[in-house]
C-alpha cells in the first residue's frame, strides 16, 4: 500500500513530483516572501503569517518531533533539526543559506510562517493546542520553541 504524501493536503498531488524535480532560481520565491508579504500584510505580517502557517501545518501529518524535518526540506523552508525534546516543549534549530543575507528584524517577521507551520504540525500530532516562538541571536542561530498545552 502506497503511503500518502505528507504535502498532498496542501498541493495538488500530481504536481508535487514534477515541482520537486524543477530547478528554478530562488530569487522569485525570495521576492514573494520578502516584498509581497511585507507590502500586502503591513504591520500584521507576523501575526497573519503565523496563523496561515499554523493552519497549513495542521494539514501535514507527522508522527514524531522529527516529522517536520522532511516537509521543511521539500518546501525549501530550511534545514530543521530537533535540539531538545522534553515533556511539553520541543526546540528546533532552523538554518537556511538565505538567512545570513537578511536582517534579524526581517527574519523575525517572515519566519512567523515557519513557526506557525511547526506549531500546527505538533498540534495535529499531539492533539493538543501548541504555540511556538522564534528565538534568534543571529541569522545563523535561530530556534523555534514549541510549547504544547497540558
Tab-separated table of C-alpha atoms in Angstrom:
chain	number	residue	atom	x	y	z
A	1	UNK	CA	0.000	0.000	0.000
A	2	UNK	CA	1.437	3.344	-1.066
A	3	UNK	CA	1.778	5.892	1.738
A	4	UNK	CA	0.047	9.239	1.181
A	5	UNK	CA	2.377	12.189	0.560
A	6	UNK	CA	2.577	14.462	3.630
A	7	UNK	CA	2.119	17.538	1.442
A	8	UNK	CA	-0.880	16.249	-0.542
A	9	UNK	CA	-3.320	18.272	1.575
A	10	UNK	CA	-1.508	21.489	0.623
A	11	UNK	CA	-0.742	20.972	-3.068
A	12	UNK	CA	-2.287	19.012	-5.924
A	13	UNK	CA	-0.674	15.560	-5.513
A	14	UNK	CA	0.047	15.166	-9.228
A	15	UNK	CA	2.158	18.350	-9.278
A	16	UNK	CA	4.375	17.545	-6.295
A	17	UNK	CA	6.827	15.136	-8.007
A	18	UNK	CA	7.145	17.434	-11.023
A	19	UNK	CA	7.700	20.560	-8.921
A	20	UNK	CA	10.354	18.802	-6.822
A	21	UNK	CA	12.348	17.962	-9.949
A	22	UNK	CA	12.362	21.557	-11.206
A	23	UNK	CA	15.493	23.614	-10.811
A	24	UNK	CA	14.293	27.202	-10.537
A	25	UNK	CA	16.015	30.368	-9.329
A	26	UNK	CA	15.313	31.151	-5.682
A	27	UNK	CA	15.068	34.884	-6.356
A	28	UNK	CA	11.366	34.851	-7.306
A	29	UNK	CA	10.417	32.948	-4.160
A	30	UNK	CA	12.518	35.287	-2.065
A	31	UNK	CA	10.867	38.308	-3.695
A	32	UNK	CA	7.413	36.958	-2.809
A	33	UNK	CA	8.425	36.197	0.774
A	34	UNK	CA	10.227	39.455	1.434
A	35	UNK	CA	8.462	42.091	-0.617
A	36	UNK	CA	4.967	40.896	-1.358
A	37	UNK	CA	4.093	39.682	2.132
A	38	UNK	CA	5.558	42.777	3.764
A	39	UNK	CA	3.732	45.146	1.399
A	40	UNK	CA	0.461	43.244	1.416
A	41	UNK	CA	0.258	42.446	5.129
A	42	UNK	CA	1.976	45.501	6.626
A	43	UNK	CA	2.119	45.677	10.421
A	44	UNK	CA	0.072	42.481	10.744
A	45	UNK	CA	2.532	40.419	8.703
A	46	UNK	CA	3.952	38.277	11.510
A	47	UNK	CA	0.521	37.513	13.027
A	48	UNK	CA	-1.065	36.630	9.691
A	49	UNK	CA	1.899	34.530	8.554
A	50	UNK	CA	1.847	32.627	11.862
A	51	UNK	CA	-1.900	31.984	11.552
A	52	UNK	CA	-1.599	30.844	7.901
A	53	UNK	CA	1.390	28.656	8.752
A	54	UNK	CA	-0.383	27.061	11.703
A	55	UNK	CA	-3.424	26.317	9.578
A	56	UNK	CA	-1.236	24.729	6.884
A	57	UNK	CA	0.817	22.808	9.444
A	58	UNK	CA	-2.296	21.128	10.840
A	59	UNK	CA	-2.781	19.553	7.407
A	60	UNK	CA	0.677	17.930	7.318
A	61	UNK	CA	0.603	14.631	9.222
A	62	UNK	CA	3.584	13.806	11.420
A	63	UNK	CA	4.236	11.006	13.904
A	64	UNK	CA	7.123	12.396	15.950
A	65	UNK	CA	9.110	15.522	16.808
A	66	UNK	CA	11.321	14.821	13.791
A	67	UNK	CA	8.290	14.719	11.495
A	68	UNK	CA	8.562	18.365	10.329
A	69	UNK	CA	12.149	17.944	9.084
A	70	UNK	CA	11.462	16.430	5.661
A	71	UNK	CA	8.498	18.697	4.750
A	72	UNK	CA	10.692	21.716	5.552
A	73	UNK	CA	13.417	20.456	3.236
A	74	UNK	CA	10.942	19.601	0.468
A	75	UNK	CA	9.253	23.007	0.694
A	76	UNK	CA	12.589	24.852	0.683
A	77	UNK	CA	11.948	26.352	4.119
A	78	UNK	CA	15.338	25.374	5.506
A	79	UNK	CA	17.113	22.704	7.483
A	80	UNK	CA	15.225	21.927	10.657
A	81	UNK	CA	16.807	19.941	13.485
A	82	UNK	CA	15.454	18.866	16.874
A	83	UNK	CA	17.657	20.439	19.546
A	84	UNK	CA	15.669	19.442	22.610
A	85	UNK	CA	12.522	17.477	23.397
A	86	UNK	CA	11.313	17.472	26.984
A	87	UNK	CA	7.787	16.994	28.300
A	88	UNK	CA	5.649	19.689	26.717
A	89	UNK	CA	8.485	21.521	24.912
A	90	UNK	CA	10.251	20.868	21.626
A	91	UNK	CA	13.059	23.138	20.443
A	92	UNK	CA	14.167	23.183	16.803
A	93	UNK	CA	17.075	24.927	15.133
A	94	UNK	CA	16.390	26.325	11.674
A	95	UNK	CA	19.074	27.171	9.131
A	96	UNK	CA	18.934	28.330	5.534
A	97	UNK	CA	21.626	29.837	3.341
A	98	UNK	CA	19.471	32.932	2.635
A	99	UNK	CA	19.140	33.851	6.336
A	100	UNK	CA	22.632	35.368	6.536
A	101	UNK	CA	21.579	37.950	3.925
A	102	UNK	CA	18.554	39.122	5.915
A	103	UNK	CA	18.310	41.363	8.953
A	104	UNK	CA	17.293	39.934	12.316
A	105	UNK	CA	14.255	42.238	12.291
A	106	UNK	CA	13.118	40.995	8.872
A	107	UNK	CA	13.668	37.362	9.853
A	108	UNK	CA	11.590	37.894	12.987
A	109	UNK	CA	8.624	38.829	10.813
A	110	UNK	CA	8.992	36.409	7.916
A	111	UNK	CA	9.857	33.325	9.987
A	112	UNK	CA	6.499	33.602	11.740
A	113	UNK	CA	5.245	31.471	8.849
A	114	UNK	CA	7.683	28.651	9.633
A	115	UNK	CA	6.960	28.918	13.363
A	116	UNK	CA	3.246	28.601	12.625
A	117	UNK	CA	3.735	25.554	10.394
A	118	UNK	CA	5.677	23.766	13.122
A	119	UNK	CA	3.087	24.657	15.782
A	120	UNK	CA	0.299	23.352	13.535
A	121	UNK	CA	2.112	20.073	12.840
A	122	UNK	CA	2.826	19.489	16.518
A	123	UNK	CA	-0.766	20.387	17.416
A	124	UNK	CA	-2.115	17.869	14.896
A	125	UNK	CA	0.290	15.166	16.125
A	126	UNK	CA	-0.194	15.719	19.867
A	127	UNK	CA	-3.929	16.511	19.531
A	128	UNK	CA	-3.453	19.443	21.908
A	129	UNK	CA	-3.016	23.179	21.444
A	130	UNK	CA	0.559	24.141	20.586
A	131	UNK	CA	2.257	27.524	20.369
A	132	UNK	CA	5.661	28.414	19.022
A	133	UNK	CA	8.004	31.350	19.308
A	134	UNK	CA	11.148	32.330	17.488
A	135	UNK	CA	14.391	32.950	19.366
A	136	UNK	CA	17.304	34.477	17.461
A	137	UNK	CA	20.768	35.513	18.495
A	138	UNK	CA	21.897	35.924	14.887
A	139	UNK	CA	20.780	34.800	11.411
A	140	UNK	CA	22.874	31.661	11.933
A	141	UNK	CA	21.369	30.908	15.359
A	142	UNK	CA	17.602	30.578	15.010
A	143	UNK	CA	15.496	28.420	17.283
A	144	UNK	CA	11.790	27.722	17.163
A	145	UNK	CA	10.453	26.718	20.567
A	146	UNK	CA	7.156	24.858	20.661
A	147	UNK	CA	5.090	24.634	23.825
A	148	UNK	CA	2.293	22.039	23.946
A	149	UNK	CA	-0.649	22.694	26.277
A	150	UNK	CA	-1.097	20.275	29.177
